[in-house]
Coordinates of C-alpha atoms in Angstrom, one line a residue:
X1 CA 5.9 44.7 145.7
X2 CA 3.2 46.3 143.0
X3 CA 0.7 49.1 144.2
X4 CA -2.5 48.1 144.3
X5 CA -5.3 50.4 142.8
X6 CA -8.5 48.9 143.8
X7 CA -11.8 48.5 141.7
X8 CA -14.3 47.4 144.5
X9 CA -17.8 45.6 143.3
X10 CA -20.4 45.8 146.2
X11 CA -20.5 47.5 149.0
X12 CA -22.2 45.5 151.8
X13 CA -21.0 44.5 155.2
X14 CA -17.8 42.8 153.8
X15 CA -17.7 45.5 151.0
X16 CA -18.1 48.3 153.8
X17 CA -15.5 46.8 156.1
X18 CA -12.5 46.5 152.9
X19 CA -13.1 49.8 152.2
X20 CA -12.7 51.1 156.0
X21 CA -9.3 49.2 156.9
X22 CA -7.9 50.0 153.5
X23 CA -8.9 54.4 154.4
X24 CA -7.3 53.7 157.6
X25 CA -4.7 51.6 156.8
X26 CA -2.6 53.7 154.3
X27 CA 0.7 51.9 154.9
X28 CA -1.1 49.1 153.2
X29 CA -0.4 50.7 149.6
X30 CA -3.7 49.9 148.4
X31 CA -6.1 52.3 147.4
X32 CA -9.9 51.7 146.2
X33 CA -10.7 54.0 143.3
X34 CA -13.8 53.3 142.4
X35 CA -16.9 51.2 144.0
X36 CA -19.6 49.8 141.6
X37 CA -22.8 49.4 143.6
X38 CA -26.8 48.7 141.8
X39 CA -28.5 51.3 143.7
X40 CA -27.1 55.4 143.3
X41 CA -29.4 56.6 145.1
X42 CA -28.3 54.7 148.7
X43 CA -27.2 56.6 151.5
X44 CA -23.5 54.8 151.7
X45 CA -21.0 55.9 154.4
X46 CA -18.7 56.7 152.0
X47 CA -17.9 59.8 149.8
X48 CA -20.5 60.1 146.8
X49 CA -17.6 60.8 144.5
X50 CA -16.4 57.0 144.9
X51 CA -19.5 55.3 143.3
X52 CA -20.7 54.4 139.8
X53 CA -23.8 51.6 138.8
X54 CA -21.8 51.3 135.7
X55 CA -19.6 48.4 135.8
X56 CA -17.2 49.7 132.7
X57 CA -16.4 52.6 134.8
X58 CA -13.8 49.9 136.5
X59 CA -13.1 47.7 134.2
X60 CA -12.0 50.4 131.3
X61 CA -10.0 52.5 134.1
X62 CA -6.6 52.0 133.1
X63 CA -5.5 52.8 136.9
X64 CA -7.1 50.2 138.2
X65 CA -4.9 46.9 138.2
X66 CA -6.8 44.8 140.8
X67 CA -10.9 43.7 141.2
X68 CA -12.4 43.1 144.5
X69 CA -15.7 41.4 143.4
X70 CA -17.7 40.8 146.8
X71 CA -21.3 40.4 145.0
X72 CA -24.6 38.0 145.5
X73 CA -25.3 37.4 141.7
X74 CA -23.2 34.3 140.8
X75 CA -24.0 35.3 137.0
X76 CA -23.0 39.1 137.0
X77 CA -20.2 37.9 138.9
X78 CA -18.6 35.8 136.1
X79 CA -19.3 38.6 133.5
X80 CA -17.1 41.4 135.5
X81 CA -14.5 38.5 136.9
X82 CA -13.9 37.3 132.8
X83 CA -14.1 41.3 131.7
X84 CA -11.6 42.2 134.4
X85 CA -9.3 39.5 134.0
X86 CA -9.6 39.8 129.4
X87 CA -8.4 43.5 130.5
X88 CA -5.5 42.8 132.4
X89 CA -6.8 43.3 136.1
X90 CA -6.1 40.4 138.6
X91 CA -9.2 39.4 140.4
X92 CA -10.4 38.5 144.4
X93 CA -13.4 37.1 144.7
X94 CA -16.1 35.3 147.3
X95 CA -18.4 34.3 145.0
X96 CA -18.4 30.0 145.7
X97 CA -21.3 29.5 143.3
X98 CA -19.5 31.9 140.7
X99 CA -15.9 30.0 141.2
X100 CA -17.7 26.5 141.8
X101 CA -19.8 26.8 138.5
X102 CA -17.0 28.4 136.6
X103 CA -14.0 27.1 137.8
X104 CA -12.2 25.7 135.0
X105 CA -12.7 28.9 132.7
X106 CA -12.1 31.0 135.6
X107 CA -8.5 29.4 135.5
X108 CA -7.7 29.0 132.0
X109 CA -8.7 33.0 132.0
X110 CA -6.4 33.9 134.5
X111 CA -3.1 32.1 132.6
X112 CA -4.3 33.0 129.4
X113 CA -3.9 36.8 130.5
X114 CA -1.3 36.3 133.2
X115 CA -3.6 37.8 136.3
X116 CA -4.1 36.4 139.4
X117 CA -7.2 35.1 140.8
X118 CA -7.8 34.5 144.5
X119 CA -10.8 33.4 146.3
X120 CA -9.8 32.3 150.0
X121 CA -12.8 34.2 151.2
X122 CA -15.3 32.1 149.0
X123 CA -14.7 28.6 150.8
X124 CA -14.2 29.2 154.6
X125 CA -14.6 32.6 155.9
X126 CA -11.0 33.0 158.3
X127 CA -10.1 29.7 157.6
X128 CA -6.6 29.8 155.2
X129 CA -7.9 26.4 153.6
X130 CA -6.9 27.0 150.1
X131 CA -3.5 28.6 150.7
X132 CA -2.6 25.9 152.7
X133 CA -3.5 23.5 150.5
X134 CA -1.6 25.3 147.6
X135 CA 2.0 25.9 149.5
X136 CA 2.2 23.6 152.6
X137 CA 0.2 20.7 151.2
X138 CA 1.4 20.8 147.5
X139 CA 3.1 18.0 147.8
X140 CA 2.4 15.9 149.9
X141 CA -0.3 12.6 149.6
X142 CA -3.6 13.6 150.6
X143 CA -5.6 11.0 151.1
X144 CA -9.2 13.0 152.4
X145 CA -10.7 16.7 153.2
X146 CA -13.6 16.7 155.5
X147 CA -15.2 19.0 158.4
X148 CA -17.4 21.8 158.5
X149 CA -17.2 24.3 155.9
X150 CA -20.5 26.2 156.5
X151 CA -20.8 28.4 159.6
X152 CA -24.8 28.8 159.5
X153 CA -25.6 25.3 159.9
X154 CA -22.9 24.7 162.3
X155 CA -24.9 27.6 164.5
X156 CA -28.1 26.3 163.5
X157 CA -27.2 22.3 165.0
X158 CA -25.1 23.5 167.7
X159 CA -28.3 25.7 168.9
X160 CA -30.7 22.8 168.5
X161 CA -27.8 20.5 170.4
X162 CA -27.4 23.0 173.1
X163 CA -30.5 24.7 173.8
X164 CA -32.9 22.2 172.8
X165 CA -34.6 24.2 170.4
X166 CA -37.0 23.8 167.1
X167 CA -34.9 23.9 163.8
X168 CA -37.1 27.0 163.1
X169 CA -36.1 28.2 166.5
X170 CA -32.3 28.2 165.6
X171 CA -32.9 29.1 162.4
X172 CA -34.0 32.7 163.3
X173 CA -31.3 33.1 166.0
X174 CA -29.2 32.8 162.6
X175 CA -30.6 35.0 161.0
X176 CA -30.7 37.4 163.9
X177 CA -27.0 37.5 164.7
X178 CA -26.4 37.6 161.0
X179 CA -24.8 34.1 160.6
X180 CA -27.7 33.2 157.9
X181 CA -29.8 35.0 155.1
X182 CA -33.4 36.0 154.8
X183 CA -33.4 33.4 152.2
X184 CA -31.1 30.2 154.0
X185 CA -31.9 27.8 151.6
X186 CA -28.6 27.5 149.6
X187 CA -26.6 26.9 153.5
X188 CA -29.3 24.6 154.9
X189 CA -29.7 22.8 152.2
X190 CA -26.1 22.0 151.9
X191 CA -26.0 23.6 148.0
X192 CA -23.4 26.5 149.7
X193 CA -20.9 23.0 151.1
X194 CA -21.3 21.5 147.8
X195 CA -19.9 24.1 145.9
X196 CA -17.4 25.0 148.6
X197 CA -15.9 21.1 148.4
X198 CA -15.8 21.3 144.8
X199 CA -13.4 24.4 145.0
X200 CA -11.3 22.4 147.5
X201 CA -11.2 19.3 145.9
X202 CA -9.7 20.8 142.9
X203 CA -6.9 22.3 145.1
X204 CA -6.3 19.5 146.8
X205 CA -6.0 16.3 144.6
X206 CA -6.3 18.0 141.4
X207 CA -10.2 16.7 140.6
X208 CA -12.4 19.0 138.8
X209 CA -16.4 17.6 140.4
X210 CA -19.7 19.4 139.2
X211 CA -21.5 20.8 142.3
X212 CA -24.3 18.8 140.8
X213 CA -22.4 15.3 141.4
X214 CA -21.7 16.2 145.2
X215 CA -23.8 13.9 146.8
X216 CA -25.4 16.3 149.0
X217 CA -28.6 16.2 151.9
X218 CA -29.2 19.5 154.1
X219 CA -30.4 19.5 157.5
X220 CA -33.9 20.6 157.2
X221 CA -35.4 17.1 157.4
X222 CA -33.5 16.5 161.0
X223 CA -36.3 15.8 163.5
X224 CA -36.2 16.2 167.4
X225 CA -35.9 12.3 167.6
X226 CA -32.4 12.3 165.4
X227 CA -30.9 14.4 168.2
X228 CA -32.0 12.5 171.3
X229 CA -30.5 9.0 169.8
X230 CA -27.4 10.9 169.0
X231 CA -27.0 12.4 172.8
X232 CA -28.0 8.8 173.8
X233 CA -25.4 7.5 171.7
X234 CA -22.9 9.4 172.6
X235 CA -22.8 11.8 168.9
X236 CA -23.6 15.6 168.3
X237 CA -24.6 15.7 164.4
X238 CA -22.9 17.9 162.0
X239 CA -23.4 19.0 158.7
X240 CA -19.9 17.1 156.7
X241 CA -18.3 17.8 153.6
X242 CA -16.2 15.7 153.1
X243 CA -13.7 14.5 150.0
X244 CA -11.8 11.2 150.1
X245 CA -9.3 8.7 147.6
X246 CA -8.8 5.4 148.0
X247 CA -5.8 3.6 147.8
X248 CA -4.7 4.3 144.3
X249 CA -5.4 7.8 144.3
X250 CA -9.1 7.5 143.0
X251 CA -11.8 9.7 144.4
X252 CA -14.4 7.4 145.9
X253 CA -16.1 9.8 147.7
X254 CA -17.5 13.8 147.7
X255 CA -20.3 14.6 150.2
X256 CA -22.4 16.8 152.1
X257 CA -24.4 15.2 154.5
X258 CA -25.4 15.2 158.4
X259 CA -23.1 13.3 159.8
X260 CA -22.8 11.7 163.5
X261 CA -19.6 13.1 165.4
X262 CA -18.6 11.7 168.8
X263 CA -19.2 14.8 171.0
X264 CA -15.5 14.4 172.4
X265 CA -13.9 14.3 168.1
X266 CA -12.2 17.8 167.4
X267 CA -15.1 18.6 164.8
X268 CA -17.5 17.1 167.3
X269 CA -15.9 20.1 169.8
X270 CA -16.4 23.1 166.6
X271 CA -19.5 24.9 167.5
X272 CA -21.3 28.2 166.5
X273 CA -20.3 29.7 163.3
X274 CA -17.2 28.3 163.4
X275 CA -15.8 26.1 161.1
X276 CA -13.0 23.0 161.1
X277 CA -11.4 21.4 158.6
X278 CA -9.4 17.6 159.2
X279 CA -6.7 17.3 156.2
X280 CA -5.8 13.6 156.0
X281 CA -2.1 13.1 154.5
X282 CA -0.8 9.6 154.2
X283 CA 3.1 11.0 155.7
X284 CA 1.6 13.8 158.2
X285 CA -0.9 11.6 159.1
X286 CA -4.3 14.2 160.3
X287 CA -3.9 18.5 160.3
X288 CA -6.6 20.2 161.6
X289 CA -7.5 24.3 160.8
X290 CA -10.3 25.9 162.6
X291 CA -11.6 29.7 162.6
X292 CA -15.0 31.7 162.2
X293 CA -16.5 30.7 159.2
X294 CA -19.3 33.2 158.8
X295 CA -19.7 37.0 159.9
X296 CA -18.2 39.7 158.3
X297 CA -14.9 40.1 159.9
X298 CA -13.9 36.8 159.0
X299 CA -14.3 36.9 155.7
X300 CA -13.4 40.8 155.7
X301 CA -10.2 39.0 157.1
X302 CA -9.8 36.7 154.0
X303 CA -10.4 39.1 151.2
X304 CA -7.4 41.3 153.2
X305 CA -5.3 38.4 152.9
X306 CA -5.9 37.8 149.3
X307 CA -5.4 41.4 148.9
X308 CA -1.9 41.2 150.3
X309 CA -0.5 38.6 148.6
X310 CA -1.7 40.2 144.8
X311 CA 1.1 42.8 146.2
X312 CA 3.4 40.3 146.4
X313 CA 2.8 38.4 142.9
X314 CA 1.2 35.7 144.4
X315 CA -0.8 32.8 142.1
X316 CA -2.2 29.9 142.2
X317 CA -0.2 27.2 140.9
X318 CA -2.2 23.9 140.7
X319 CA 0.4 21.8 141.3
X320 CA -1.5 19.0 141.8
X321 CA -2.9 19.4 138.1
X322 CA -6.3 19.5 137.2
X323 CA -8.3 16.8 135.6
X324 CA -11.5 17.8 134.4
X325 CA -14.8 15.7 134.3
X326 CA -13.6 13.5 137.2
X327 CA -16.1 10.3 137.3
X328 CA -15.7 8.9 140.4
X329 CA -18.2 5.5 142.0
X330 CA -19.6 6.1 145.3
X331 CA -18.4 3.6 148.4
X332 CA -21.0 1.9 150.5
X333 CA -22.0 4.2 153.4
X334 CA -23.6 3.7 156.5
X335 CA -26.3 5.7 157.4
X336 CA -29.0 6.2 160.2
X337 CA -32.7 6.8 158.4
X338 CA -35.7 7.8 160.5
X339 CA -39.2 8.6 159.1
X340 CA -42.6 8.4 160.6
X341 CA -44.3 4.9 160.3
X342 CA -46.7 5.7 157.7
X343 CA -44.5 6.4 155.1
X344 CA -43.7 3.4 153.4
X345 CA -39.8 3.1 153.0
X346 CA -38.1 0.9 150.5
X347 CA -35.5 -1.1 152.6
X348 CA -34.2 -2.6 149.7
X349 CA -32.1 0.4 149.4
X350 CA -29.5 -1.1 151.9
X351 CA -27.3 -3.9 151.0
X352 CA -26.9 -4.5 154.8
X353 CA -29.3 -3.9 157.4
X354 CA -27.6 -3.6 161.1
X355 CA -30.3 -2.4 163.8
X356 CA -33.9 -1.5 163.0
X357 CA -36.2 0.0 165.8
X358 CA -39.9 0.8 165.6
X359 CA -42.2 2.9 168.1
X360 CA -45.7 4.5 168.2
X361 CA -45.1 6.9 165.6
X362 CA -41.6 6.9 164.5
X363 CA -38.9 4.0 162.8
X364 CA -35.1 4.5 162.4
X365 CA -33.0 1.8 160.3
X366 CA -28.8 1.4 160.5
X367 CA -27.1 -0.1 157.8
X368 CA -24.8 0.1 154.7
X369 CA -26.5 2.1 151.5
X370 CA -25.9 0.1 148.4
X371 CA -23.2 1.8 146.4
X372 CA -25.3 2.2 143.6
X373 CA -27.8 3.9 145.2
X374 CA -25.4 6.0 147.4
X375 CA -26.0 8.9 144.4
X376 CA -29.6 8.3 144.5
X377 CA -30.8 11.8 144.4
X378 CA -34.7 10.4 145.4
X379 CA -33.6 9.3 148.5
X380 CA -31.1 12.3 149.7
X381 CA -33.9 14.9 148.7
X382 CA -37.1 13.6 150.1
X383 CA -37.6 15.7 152.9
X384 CA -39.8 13.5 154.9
X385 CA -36.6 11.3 155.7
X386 CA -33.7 12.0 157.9
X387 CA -30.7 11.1 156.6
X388 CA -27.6 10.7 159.2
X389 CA -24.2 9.2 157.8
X390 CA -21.8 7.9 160.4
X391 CA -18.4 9.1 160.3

């Protein structure tokens, strides 16, 4: 078991909340040296003595062996994470768009220099996802990933479900019991899923996709209208990321997208800020894992974990391999699209049109998208259209 001397970067609410258990907690045998913050001049409730705004007074410290980078700016991120790791130092991170983006040189930096490099915290908050995928899973045939993997718009739709509210209504009670940002735009529009399935996908089937392929469509363009034909219908909608093969192990599949849930379906039942993964195996038929997904406990809770395990040696493996530049050809998918009856809709974009209704002032349409149009990045970002796949 190594002792762990502890270079932290950041020192928000999840940077705040490391450095408290680990003072209290001395039988953990970690210890933070130093914290690297941007401003000095912040009144931190911490000793003085403990910050720097220099980032090479951590990563030249010989005495520091392990980097706990828990910053916003994906891009100052990689810098320290490839520094740290090019001197030695094994890394935990929660920077998704950081990992997402760089994932592939992230890995090849951490064999080239024999450190470890942990990110359970950057894909779902409490939610052992990537662990579990790497030890209990590494074998086995996984034929899909899919459930909620962000806890803001999982509050957001479960406050417009419940209480009947505005979008902009839910958004704010978000924001007010910190499960969202001043700025949302990266969970609402689905960007945070995207990059989280990415990281997953690579972990479990060994497919390296670009954030940018992720077929992906927020909630912001979901209308009080969408939610009454779900209740009437029998659905609650949730924001999906999902990740599935076909038959011979090809991926067919990788989306974000509102997605209609029977109310009474296990992901249909995850609600709040929570989040709820379904792991489809082709011998252990459907797993399920479910915890807080946002807050700062939870993923506090995650970066601890990571912590522990870097005392015990632990790496990712990758035993499923990784194969980079994955191509993959979207299936058909059917979809529920509703816009107001001005705007004139192409409906040439389904190959199969099953139920079409029409009313004063709005139109829905059901059917199956043409494959070749399912990546059509027109039609998944005009936000005058709602978009709602069915599961």
């Amino acid at each position: 078991m190594e002792k762990l001397t502890i270079g932290l970067f950041g020192f928000g609410v999840v940077g705040e909340g490391i450095y408290k258990v680990l003072s209290q907690k001395q039988n953990l045998g970690c210890t933070i040296k130093k914290i690297a913050i941007k401003n000095p001049n912040k009144n931190r409730n911490a000793p003085a003595s403990l910050f720097t705004n220099k980032a090479n007074d951590i990563i030249n410290d010989e005495d520091i062996n392990l980097i706990v980078e828990l910053i916003d700016d994906a891009d100052a991120a990689f810098n320290i994470v490839c520094d740290a790791m090019n001197k030695g130092k094994s890394v935990v991170s929660a920077n998704k768009k950081m990992i997402a983006t760089h994932h592939l040189k992230l890995i090849e930096l951490s064999k080239k220099n024999n450190v470890s490099f942990l990110y359970e915290a950057a894909v779902c908050g409490s939610v052992p996802i990537i662990r579990n995928l790497e030890e209990y899973f590494d074998n086995d045939l996984l034929i899909y990933i899919q459930g909620i993997v962000n806890g803001s718009t999982n509050y957001i739709l479960s406050k417009m479900k419940t209480d009947n509210v505005s979008y902009e209504n839910a958004l704010s009670a978000a924001k007010e019991n910190g499960f969202a940002e001043s700025d949302p735009t990266l969970d609402v529009e689905g960007i945070d899923a995207a990059y989280k399935i990415s990281i997953i996908t690579l972990h479990a089937f060994g497919k390296y996709i670009k954030t940018k392929d992720v077929i992906r469509k927020g909630i912001t363009s979901l209308k009080e209208n969408d939610f009454q034909y779900a209740k009437e219908k029998g659905f609650v909608i949730k924001l999906i990321a999902k990740s599935i093969l076909n038959k011979n192990g090809d991926l067919i599949n990788i989306s974000v997208l509102p997605t209609f849930i029977e109310k009474d379906n296990t992901l249909g039942n995850t609600n709040n800020e929570f989040n709820g993964l379904l792991i489809g195996s082709s011998l252990a038929d459907e797993q399920f894992l479910y915890g807080k997904g946002a807050g700062r406990y939870p993923t506090s809770s995650a970066v601890l974990s990571d912590i522990s395990a870097i005392k015990y040696g632990y790496r990712y493996e990758y035993k499923k391999g990784i194969k980079s530049n994955t191509q993959y050809s979207a299936d058909s998918v059917k979809c529920y699209i509703s816009f107001n009856r001005e705007i004139a809709f192409d409906r040439s974009v389904f190959e199969k049109i099953n139920e079409e209704y029409l009313c004063e002032d709005k139109r829905y349409i059901i059917g199956h998208l043409k494959p070749e149009l399912v990546k059509d990045t027109q039609l998944f970002e005009d936000k005058r259209i709602s978009l709602i796949c069915f599961n």
